[in-house]
Amino acid sequence: MGFAAVIAGTIEAMSASIIIPTFNGASRIGSCLDALLPQTAGLDAEILVVDDGSSDDTAQIVARYSGVRLISQANAGPATARNRGALEAKGKIILFTDDDCVPAGDWLSTMTKPFEDPDVVGVKGAYRTRQKALAARFVQIDYEDRYRLMSTFPQIDFIDTYSAAFRRDCFLEMDGYDTSFPVACAEDIELSYRMSARGWKMKFVPTAIVYHTHPDTFLRYLQKKYKFAFWRMLALRKNPNKTLSDTHTPQIMKLQLLFGPALLVAVAYDLLLHPRVPVSALVCAAFLFSTLPFAWRAIPKDPMVGFLSPFLLAARACAQVLGVTAGLISARRSTAKAATESHA
């Protein structure tokens, strides 16, 4: 059934299916289910956990929860697991969250309310965290800065799986998440871009909260940014129209990616030509200037994060440019391999 066939109705008339993919999530899934079960009580709503070939006690933990449907499959990755859940779901609205997320008490109702508008196809919620580690506090403020940007758009083109909802028939019409993404990274972006290309309406709802455990060290954070940047290249290769801009990525962040390469070139220039004013100092000054708006917004929330943000953003930019470079090399190799095989 296509988008044109979506039937308008009140939220009371909508059925909902919450889908949680998990792999070795025995230590996490319980908190997620404890938060969701009270929200579905008395409603036409179901919870589906798709166990993606776990080798721990995930299935036994989920089996303790009456009313939660467990679907087991051989390990095939999170995109395949989510698509399996969508195929078996009974609800008109399907919602996704992750096994390490704890949705707030009104998450289900807040996520489904925008679908009272029959033109809305997708909805995105927001992260929060209760962590005290400096790295996690920085990550949260970084997310909030993106939410500030998204809130300025009447509709968005970027729905993350940690707090996502779609009309099931539209999701299935798009064949769901692209299973060529083997990890939980950028497959949600890629689907969002495809939906946006059709002109479908997607909304950001910042009050639809899930609590999350962010990276608690800067090394883990930088590893995650590298990974995201790597797989984003695949999403952009499939949707090149989103290369220049989307509703989630600040344009200044894209410019900051140039910092690492520019600094290397500047240092080489300074060493070779010994200019009166070191070009490397100018590059660092320009980058520092680019971080001031973020730091200014961060300081009232967390002075330490605000003070350190120029250094943290520099490290982030370096991790991301490495991920982008590796992603582009991988994409080129894949393209060359595919071309060779097609001529064989």
GROMACS .gro file of C-alpha atoms in nm:
model
  344
    1MET     CA    1   0.000   0.000   0.000
    2GLY     CA    2   0.146   0.336  -0.105
    3PHE     CA    3   0.162   0.672   0.061
    4ALA     CA    4  -0.145   0.796  -0.126
    5ALA     CA    5  -0.348   0.523   0.041
    6VAL     CA    6  -0.264   0.626   0.398
    7ILE     CA    7  -0.591   0.669   0.586
    8ALA     CA    8  -0.634   0.961   0.822
    9GLY     CA    9  -0.758   0.881   1.171
   10THR     CA   10  -0.741   0.991   1.530
   11ILE     CA   11  -0.460   0.869   1.747
   12GLU     CA   12  -0.703   0.651   1.940
   13ALA     CA   13  -0.778   0.458   1.622
   14MET     CA   14  -0.412   0.392   1.545
   15SER     CA   15  -0.247   0.068   1.642
   16ALA     CA   16   0.123   0.072   1.725
   17SER     CA   17   0.411  -0.175   1.726
   18ILE     CA   18   0.733  -0.100   1.912
   19ILE     CA   19   1.030  -0.286   1.761
   20ILE     CA   20   1.356  -0.338   1.950
   21PRO     CA   21   1.644  -0.515   1.773
   22THR     CA   22   1.900  -0.667   2.007
   23PHE     CA   23   2.224  -0.859   1.991
   24ASN     CA   24   2.365  -0.990   2.318
   25GLY     CA   25   2.152  -0.737   2.500
   26ALA     CA   26   2.078  -0.937   2.815
   27SER     CA   27   2.231  -0.671   3.039
   28ARG     CA   28   2.039  -0.387   2.873
   29ILE     CA   29   1.704  -0.500   2.737
   30GLY     CA   30   1.529  -0.530   3.075
   31SER     CA   31   1.545  -0.159   3.153
   32CYS     CA   32   1.407  -0.077   2.809
   33LEU     CA   33   1.113  -0.318   2.846
   34ASP     CA   34   1.040  -0.202   3.202
   35ALA     CA   35   0.998   0.149   3.065
   36LEU     CA   36   0.782   0.050   2.768
   37LEU     CA   37   0.536  -0.204   2.910
   38PRO     CA   38   0.338   0.045   3.123
   39GLN     CA   39   0.299   0.269   2.817
   40THR     CA   40   0.128  -0.004   2.612
   41ALA     CA   41  -0.113  -0.117   2.885
   42GLY     CA   42  -0.474  -0.092   2.772
   43LEU     CA   43  -0.381   0.029   2.424
   44ASP     CA   44  -0.380  -0.134   2.084
   45ALA     CA   45  -0.002  -0.159   2.102
   46GLU     CA   46   0.255  -0.436   2.104
   47ILE     CA   47   0.624  -0.475   2.178
   48LEU     CA   48   0.842  -0.690   1.954
   49VAL     CA   49   1.200  -0.781   2.041
   50VAL     CA   50   1.401  -0.915   1.748
   51ASP     CA   51   1.690  -1.123   1.880
   52ASP     CA   52   1.958  -1.103   1.614
   53GLY     CA   53   2.139  -1.427   1.693
   54SER     CA   54   2.244  -1.348   2.050
   55SER     CA   55   2.475  -1.590   2.229
   56ASP     CA   56   2.395  -1.464   2.580
   57ASP     CA   57   2.075  -1.487   2.788
   58THR     CA   58   1.882  -1.227   2.588
   59ALA     CA   59   1.602  -1.468   2.491
   60GLN     CA   60   1.558  -1.588   2.849
   61ILE     CA   61   1.544  -1.232   2.981
   62VAL     CA   62   1.281  -1.129   2.725
   63ALA     CA   63   1.075  -1.444   2.792
   64ARG     CA   64   1.016  -1.322   3.148
   65TYR     CA   65   0.809  -1.032   3.016
   66SER     CA   66   0.448  -1.123   2.955
   67GLY     CA   67   0.306  -0.949   2.651
   68VAL     CA   68   0.639  -0.901   2.475
   69ARG     CA   69   0.673  -1.091   2.148
   70LEU     CA   70   1.018  -1.243   2.088
   71ILE     CA   71   1.132  -1.301   1.731
   72SER     CA   72   1.459  -1.490   1.687
   73GLN     CA   73   1.678  -1.496   1.380
   74ALA     CA   74   2.032  -1.589   1.282
   75ASN     CA   75   2.269  -1.295   1.315
   76ALA     CA   76   2.214  -1.072   1.012
   77GLY     CA   77   2.266  -0.718   1.144
   78PRO     CA   78   2.038  -0.451   1.291
   79ALA     CA   79   1.890  -0.337   0.959
   80THR     CA   80   1.766  -0.688   0.883
   81ALA     CA   81   1.640  -0.726   1.240
   82ARG     CA   82   1.437  -0.404   1.222
   83ASN     CA   83   1.296  -0.499   0.883
   84ARG     CA   84   1.193  -0.840   1.021
   85GLY     CA   85   1.013  -0.668   1.306
   86ALA     CA   86   0.832  -0.436   1.066
   87LEU     CA   87   0.717  -0.728   0.853
   88GLU     CA   88   0.573  -0.910   1.153
   89ALA     CA   89   0.428  -0.602   1.323
   90LYS     CA   90   0.051  -0.562   1.346
   91GLY     CA   91   0.039  -0.189   1.410
   92LYS     CA   92  -0.030   0.085   1.158
   93ILE     CA   93   0.245   0.285   1.326
   94ILE     CA   94   0.580   0.115   1.387
   95LEU     CA   95   0.824   0.260   1.638
   96PHE     CA   96   1.190   0.178   1.683
   97THR     CA   97   1.418   0.218   1.979
   98ASP     CA   98   1.740   0.047   2.085
   99ASP     CA   99   1.802  -0.202   2.362
  100ASP     CA  100   2.029   0.047   2.545
  101CYS     CA  101   1.760   0.316   2.553
  102VAL     CA  102   1.510   0.381   2.833
  103PRO     CA  103   1.210   0.571   2.693
  104ALA     CA  104   1.045   0.832   2.912
  105GLY     CA  105   0.699   0.752   3.048
  106ASP     CA  106   0.513   0.948   2.777
  107TRP     CA  107   0.737   0.843   2.488
  108LEU     CA  108   0.481   0.630   2.305
  109SER     CA  109   0.202   0.887   2.320
  110THR     CA  110   0.434   1.174   2.229
  111MET     CA  111   0.581   0.987   1.932
  112THR     CA  112   0.244   0.884   1.789
  113LYS     CA  113   0.059   1.213   1.834
  114PRO     CA  114   0.206   1.380   1.519
  115PHE     CA  115   0.045   1.106   1.308
  116GLU     CA  116  -0.290   1.274   1.369
  117ASP     CA  117  -0.174   1.473   1.067
  118PRO     CA  118  -0.233   1.230   0.777
  119ASP     CA  119   0.059   1.379   0.585
  120VAL     CA  120   0.314   1.285   0.849
  121VAL     CA  121   0.508   0.971   0.755
  122GLY     CA  122   0.791   0.973   1.008
  123VAL     CA  123   0.873   1.111   1.353
  124LYS     CA  124   1.202   1.152   1.539
  125GLY     CA  125   1.251   1.194   1.912
  126ALA     CA  126   1.550   1.303   2.121
  127TYR     CA  127   1.823   1.171   2.347
  128ARG     CA  128   1.891   1.259   2.707
  129THR     CA  129   2.135   1.106   2.952
  130ARG     CA  130   2.176   1.083   3.327
  131GLN     CA  131   2.551   1.032   3.306
  132LYS     CA  132   2.799   1.252   3.490
  133ALA     CA  133   3.119   1.173   3.295
  134LEU     CA  134   3.264   1.473   3.111
  135ALA     CA  135   3.268   1.291   2.777
  136ALA     CA  136   2.900   1.197   2.808
  137ARG     CA  137   2.809   1.554   2.904
  138PHE     CA  138   2.986   1.681   2.593
  139VAL     CA  139   2.808   1.424   2.375
  140GLN     CA  140   2.471   1.532   2.515
  141ILE     CA  141   2.537   1.900   2.450
  142ASP     CA  142   2.652   1.811   2.100
  143TYR     CA  143   2.319   1.635   2.039
  144GLU     CA  144   2.128   1.928   2.183
  145ASP     CA  145   2.308   2.162   1.944
  146ARG     CA  146   2.183   1.952   1.653
  147TYR     CA  147   1.834   1.948   1.802
  148ARG     CA  148   1.846   2.328   1.812
  149LEU     CA  149   1.913   2.322   1.437
  150MET     CA  150   1.643   2.064   1.362
  151SER     CA  151   1.383   2.260   1.555
  152THR     CA  152   1.415   2.542   1.302
  153PHE     CA  153   1.283   2.325   1.017
  154PRO     CA  154   0.910   2.260   0.963
  155GLN     CA  155   1.001   1.909   0.850
  156ILE     CA  156   1.318   1.703   0.861
  157ASP     CA  157   1.514   1.451   0.655
  158PHE     CA  158   1.694   1.265   0.933
  159ILE     CA  159   1.537   1.008   1.170
  160ASP     CA  160   1.764   0.806   1.399
  161THR     CA  161   1.655   0.459   1.509
  162TYR     CA  162   1.693   0.527   1.881
  163SER     CA  163   1.363   0.717   1.876
  164ALA     CA  164   1.186   0.667   1.545
  165ALA     CA  165   0.832   0.611   1.421
  166PHE     CA  166   0.687   0.552   1.074
  167ARG     CA  167   0.363   0.463   0.905
  168ARG     CA  168   0.416   0.092   0.850
  169ASP     CA  169   0.282   0.083   0.495
  170CYS     CA  170   0.518   0.364   0.390
  171PHE     CA  171   0.813   0.196   0.561
  172LEU     CA  172   0.741  -0.129   0.376
  173GLU     CA  173   0.691   0.055   0.048
  174MET     CA  174   1.050   0.180   0.085
  175ASP     CA  175   1.169  -0.179   0.157
  176GLY     CA  176   1.276  -0.064   0.502
  177TYR     CA  177   1.638  -0.019   0.603
  178ASP     CA  178   1.913  -0.093   0.354
  179THR     CA  179   2.068  -0.423   0.466
  180SER     CA  180   2.398  -0.346   0.291
  181PHE     CA  181   2.483  -0.157   0.612
  182PRO     CA  182   2.621  -0.437   0.833
  183VAL     CA  183   2.631  -0.235   1.155
  184ALA     CA  184   2.396   0.001   1.336
  185CYS     CA  185   2.532   0.307   1.166
  186ALA     CA  186   2.388   0.530   0.890
  187GLU     CA  187   2.124   0.282   0.768
  188ASP     CA  188   1.867   0.502   0.942
  189ILE     CA  189   2.007   0.813   0.775
  190GLU     CA  190   1.995   0.645   0.435
  191LEU     CA  191   1.627   0.552   0.475
  192SER     CA  192   1.546   0.905   0.590
  193TYR     CA  193   1.715   1.049   0.283
  194ARG     CA  194   1.514   0.821   0.052
  195MET     CA  195   1.190   0.919   0.221
  196SER     CA  196   1.281   1.286   0.199
  197ALA     CA  197   1.348   1.247  -0.174
  198ARG     CA  198   0.984   1.149  -0.217
  199GLY     CA  199   0.872   1.468  -0.046
  200TRP     CA  200   0.729   1.280   0.252
  201LYS     CA  201   0.670   1.478   0.568
  202MET     CA  202   0.880   1.390   0.872
  203LYS     CA  203   0.872   1.572   1.204
  204PHE     CA  204   1.112   1.628   1.491
  205VAL     CA  205   0.949   1.603   1.835
  206PRO     CA  206   1.207   1.708   2.099
  207THR     CA  207   0.976   1.612   2.385
  208ALA     CA  208   0.978   1.243   2.284
  209ILE     CA  209   1.266   1.147   2.511
  210VAL     CA  210   1.472   0.832   2.546
  211TYR     CA  211   1.752   0.813   2.803
  212HIS     CA  212   2.076   0.673   2.669
  213THR     CA  213   2.424   0.574   2.782
  214HIS     CA  214   2.659   0.786   2.574
  215PRO     CA  215   3.031   0.710   2.531
  216ASP     CA  216   3.187   0.781   2.870
  217THR     CA  217   3.542   0.838   2.749
  218PHE     CA  218   3.668   1.064   2.474
  219LEU     CA  219   3.844   0.773   2.304
  220ARG     CA  220   3.514   0.587   2.269
  221TYR     CA  221   3.346   0.905   2.148
  222LEU     CA  222   3.609   0.964   1.880
  223GLN     CA  223   3.593   0.601   1.770
  224LYS     CA  224   3.218   0.640   1.732
  225LYS     CA  225   3.254   0.962   1.528
  226TYR     CA  226   3.504   0.788   1.300
  227LYS     CA  227   3.261   0.500   1.250
  228PHE     CA  228   2.967   0.729   1.180
  229ALA     CA  229   3.167   0.933   0.929
  230PHE     CA  230   3.283   0.615   0.753
  231TRP     CA  231   2.934   0.476   0.703
  232ARG     CA  232   2.785   0.818   0.624
  233MET     CA  233   2.986   0.806   0.303
  234LEU     CA  234   2.789   0.500   0.192
  235ALA     CA  235   2.461   0.676   0.272
  236LEU     CA  236   2.572   0.981   0.072
  237ARG     CA  237   2.694   0.769  -0.218
  238LYS     CA  238   2.342   0.630  -0.240
  239ASN     CA  239   2.185   0.976  -0.190
  240PRO     CA  240   2.429   1.231  -0.335
  241ASN     CA  241   2.168   1.508  -0.325
  242LYS     CA  242   2.220   1.524   0.052
  243THR     CA  243   2.595   1.583   0.031
  244LEU     CA  244   2.580   1.958   0.076
  245SER     CA  245   2.315   1.986   0.346
  246ASP     CA  246   2.058   1.812   0.561
  247THR     CA  247   1.847   1.916   0.858
  248HIS     CA  248   2.072   1.747   1.117
  249THR     CA  249   2.429   1.848   1.035
  250PRO     CA  250   2.546   2.204   1.108
  251GLN     CA  251   2.726   2.350   0.807
  252ILE     CA  252   3.005   2.476   1.031
  253MET     CA  253   3.082   2.116   1.127
  254LYS     CA  254   3.148   2.032   0.763
  255LEU     CA  255   3.388   2.325   0.735
  256GLN     CA  256   3.563   2.211   1.052
  257LEU     CA  257   3.647   1.882   0.880
  258LEU     CA  258   3.904   2.079   0.683
  259PHE     CA  259   4.095   2.170   0.999
  260GLY     CA  260   4.317   1.861   1.016
  261PRO     CA  261   4.424   1.860   0.649
  262ALA     CA  262   4.463   2.240   0.649
  263LEU     CA  263   4.682   2.230   0.958
  264LEU     CA  264   4.908   1.964   0.809
  265VAL     CA  265   4.954   2.169   0.492
  266ALA     CA  266   5.012   2.485   0.695
  267VAL     CA  267   5.277   2.322   0.915
  268ALA     CA  268   5.459   2.194   0.607
  269TYR     CA  269   5.442   2.542   0.453
  270ASP     CA  270   5.579   2.703   0.769
  271LEU     CA  271   5.867   2.455   0.790
  272LEU     CA  272   5.965   2.505   0.429
  273LEU     CA  273   5.920   2.880   0.383
  274HIS     CA  274   5.933   3.025   0.736
  275PRO     CA  275   5.676   3.302   0.678
  276ARG     CA  276   5.676   3.602   0.915
  277VAL     CA  277   5.327   3.503   1.037
  278PRO     CA  278   5.298   3.124   1.071
  279VAL     CA  279   5.017   2.996   0.853
  280SER     CA  280   4.955   2.717   1.104
  281ALA     CA  281   4.873   2.980   1.368
  282LEU     CA  282   4.621   3.138   1.131
  283VAL     CA  283   4.458   2.799   1.068
  284CYS     CA  284   4.431   2.734   1.443
  285ALA     CA  285   4.289   3.083   1.501
  286ALA     CA  286   4.029   3.034   1.227
  287PHE     CA  287   3.926   2.700   1.373
  288LEU     CA  288   3.903   2.848   1.723
  289PHE     CA  289   3.681   3.124   1.590
  290SER     CA  290   3.453   2.863   1.428
  291THR     CA  291   3.401   2.690   1.765
  292LEU     CA  292   3.301   3.001   1.959
  293PRO     CA  293   2.924   2.982   1.886
  294PHE     CA  294   2.911   2.622   2.016
  295ALA     CA  295   3.118   2.713   2.320
  296TRP     CA  296   2.898   3.015   2.390
  297ARG     CA  297   2.586   2.797   2.386
  298ALA     CA  298   2.752   2.524   2.594
  299ILE     CA  299   2.888   2.741   2.877
  300PRO     CA  300   2.549   2.816   3.042
  301LYS     CA  301   2.468   2.443   3.041
  302ASP     CA  302   2.808   2.315   3.149
  303PRO     CA  303   3.099   2.559   3.191
  304MET     CA  304   3.364   2.286   3.179
  305VAL     CA  305   3.229   2.147   2.850
  306GLY     CA  306   3.207   2.498   2.709
  307PHE     CA  307   3.566   2.579   2.806
  308LEU     CA  308   3.703   2.256   2.660
  309SER     CA  309   3.481   2.247   2.352
  310PRO     CA  310   3.735   2.403   2.106
  311PHE     CA  311   3.980   2.120   2.183
  312LEU     CA  312   3.707   1.855   2.177
  313LEU     CA  313   3.567   1.983   1.849
  314ALA     CA  314   3.917   1.979   1.699
  315ALA     CA  315   3.957   1.615   1.800
  316ARG     CA  316   3.611   1.537   1.662
  317ALA     CA  317   3.695   1.701   1.330
  318CYS     CA  318   4.013   1.494   1.298
  319ALA     CA  319   3.829   1.168   1.376
  320GLN     CA  320   3.557   1.253   1.128
  321VAL     CA  321   3.789   1.347   0.844
  322LEU     CA  322   3.972   1.016   0.891
  323GLY     CA  323   3.637   0.836   0.877
  324VAL     CA  324   3.530   1.029   0.568
  325THR     CA  325   3.860   0.950   0.396
  326ALA     CA  326   3.839   0.581   0.480
  327GLY     CA  327   3.475   0.574   0.375
  328LEU     CA  328   3.550   0.733   0.039
  329ILE     CA  329   3.835   0.488  -0.025
  330SER     CA  330   3.609   0.195   0.068
  331ALA     CA  331   3.330   0.326  -0.157
  332ARG     CA  332   3.569   0.367  -0.448
  333ARG     CA  333   3.702   0.016  -0.404
  334SER     CA  334   3.347  -0.123  -0.389
  335THR     CA  335   3.256   0.064  -0.707
  336ALA     CA  336   3.567  -0.062  -0.885
  337LYS     CA  337   3.502  -0.418  -0.769
  338ALA     CA  338   3.141  -0.403  -0.888
  339ALA     CA  339   3.251  -0.266  -1.228
  340THR     CA  340   3.509  -0.544  -1.264
  341GLU     CA  341   3.257  -0.813  -1.178
  342SER     CA  342   2.999  -0.670  -1.421
  343HIS     CA  343   3.253  -0.692  -1.707
  344ALA     CA  344   3.372  -1.040  -1.613
   0.00000   0.00000   0.00000
